[in-house]
Amino acid sequence: MNLEMQTTLLTTVNAPYQTYLDGRALAAALNVGEITIGRVNSFFMEVTVPDQLAFAKLHGV
């Protein structure tokens, strides 16, 4: 996953919310299973599975 792809993914995940999670914060939330954070739900609902896997591999999730 290159920087442009990650930026697109984070834009998609953060779009409906007023606060912004960067890649590290999103990865940390995914690692602990913090499903109450809306951006985590957006990650699973709005991001394609191949992009989810690429993000997870990049961030060690």
PDB file of C-alpha atoms in Angstrom:
ATOM      1  CA  MET A   1       0.000   0.000   0.000  1.00  0.00           C
ATOM      2  CA  ASN A   2       1.513   3.286  -1.077  1.00  0.00           C
ATOM      3  CA  LEU A   3       0.991   6.685   0.537  1.00  0.00           C
ATOM      4  CA  GLU A   4      -1.673   7.721  -1.980  1.00  0.00           C
ATOM      5  CA  MET A   5      -3.707   4.566  -1.342  1.00  0.00           C
ATOM      6  CA  GLN A   6      -3.409   5.018   2.420  1.00  0.00           C
ATOM      7  CA  THR A   7      -4.504   8.652   2.144  1.00  0.00           C
ATOM      8  CA  THR A   8      -7.549   7.591   0.124  1.00  0.00           C
ATOM      9  CA  LEU A   9      -8.395   4.895   2.661  1.00  0.00           C
ATOM     10  CA  LEU A  10      -8.086   7.304   5.598  1.00  0.00           C
ATOM     11  CA  THR A  11     -10.153   9.936   3.773  1.00  0.00           C
ATOM     12  CA  THR A  12     -12.900   7.357   3.253  1.00  0.00           C
ATOM     13  CA  VAL A  13     -12.787   6.207   6.873  1.00  0.00           C
ATOM     14  CA  ASN A  14     -12.683   9.703   8.369  1.00  0.00           C
ATOM     15  CA  ALA A  15     -15.108  11.439   5.971  1.00  0.00           C
ATOM     16  CA  PRO A  16     -18.298  11.257   8.078  1.00  0.00           C
ATOM     17  CA  TYR A  17     -16.572  12.362  11.296  1.00  0.00           C
ATOM     18  CA  GLN A  18     -15.261  15.675  12.600  1.00  0.00           C
ATOM     19  CA  THR A  19     -12.197  14.096  14.191  1.00  0.00           C
ATOM     20  CA  TYR A  20      -9.404  12.518  12.182  1.00  0.00           C
ATOM     21  CA  LEU A  21      -7.589   9.253  12.851  1.00  0.00           C
ATOM     22  CA  ASP A  22      -4.221   8.819  11.202  1.00  0.00           C
ATOM     23  CA  GLY A  23      -2.930   5.423  10.107  1.00  0.00           C
ATOM     24  CA  ARG A  24      -1.287   4.622  13.436  1.00  0.00           C
ATOM     25  CA  ALA A  25      -4.375   5.523  15.464  1.00  0.00           C
ATOM     26  CA  LEU A  26      -6.639   3.492  13.204  1.00  0.00           C
ATOM     27  CA  ALA A  27      -4.272   0.524  13.384  1.00  0.00           C
ATOM     28  CA  ALA A  28      -4.147   0.777  17.189  1.00  0.00           C
ATOM     29  CA  ALA A  29      -7.951   0.811  17.364  1.00  0.00           C
ATOM     30  CA  LEU A  30      -8.110  -2.221  15.074  1.00  0.00           C
ATOM     31  CA  ASN A  31      -5.500  -4.074  17.145  1.00  0.00           C
ATOM     32  CA  VAL A  32      -7.535  -3.766  20.340  1.00  0.00           C
ATOM     33  CA  GLY A  33     -10.860  -4.379  18.608  1.00  0.00           C
ATOM     34  CA  GLU A  34     -12.251  -0.945  19.461  1.00  0.00           C
ATOM     35  CA  ILE A  35     -15.462  -1.270  17.481  1.00  0.00           C
ATOM     36  CA  THR A  36     -17.166   1.643  19.240  1.00  0.00           C
ATOM     37  CA  ILE A  37     -15.063   4.095  17.216  1.00  0.00           C
ATOM     38  CA  GLY A  38     -17.059   4.954  14.124  1.00  0.00           C
ATOM     39  CA  ARG A  39     -14.000   5.060  11.917  1.00  0.00           C
ATOM     40  CA  VAL A  40     -13.319   1.389  12.705  1.00  0.00           C
ATOM     41  CA  ASN A  41     -16.813   0.522  11.513  1.00  0.00           C
ATOM     42  CA  SER A  42     -16.257   2.605   8.383  1.00  0.00           C
ATOM     43  CA  PHE A  43     -13.017   0.716   7.785  1.00  0.00           C
ATOM     44  CA  PHE A  44     -14.916  -2.560   7.609  1.00  0.00           C
ATOM     45  CA  MET A  45     -17.977  -1.235   5.779  1.00  0.00           C
ATOM     46  CA  GLU A  46     -16.528   1.267   3.282  1.00  0.00           C
ATOM     47  CA  VAL A  47     -13.060  -0.106   2.448  1.00  0.00           C
ATOM     48  CA  THR A  48     -12.560  -3.049   0.111  1.00  0.00           C
ATOM     49  CA  VAL A  49     -11.167  -6.247   1.598  1.00  0.00           C
ATOM     50  CA  PRO A  50      -7.934  -6.111  -0.443  1.00  0.00           C
ATOM     51  CA  ASP A  51      -7.329  -2.564   0.826  1.00  0.00           C
ATOM     52  CA  GLN A  52      -8.133  -3.646   4.387  1.00  0.00           C
ATOM     53  CA  LEU A  53      -5.567  -6.432   4.104  1.00  0.00           C
ATOM     54  CA  ALA A  54      -2.933  -4.116   2.614  1.00  0.00           C
ATOM     55  CA  PHE A  55      -3.487  -1.568   5.391  1.00  0.00           C
ATOM     56  CA  ALA A  56      -3.350  -4.278   8.053  1.00  0.00           C
ATOM     57  CA  LYS A  57      -0.103  -5.676   6.646  1.00  0.00           C
ATOM     58  CA  LEU A  58       1.478  -2.210   6.444  1.00  0.00           C
ATOM     59  CA  HIS A  59       0.575  -1.435  10.078  1.00  0.00           C
ATOM     60  CA  GLY A  60       1.103  -4.866  11.604  1.00  0.00           C
ATOM     61  CA  VAL A  61      -2.543  -5.449  12.467  1.00  0.00           C
TER      62      VAL A  61
END
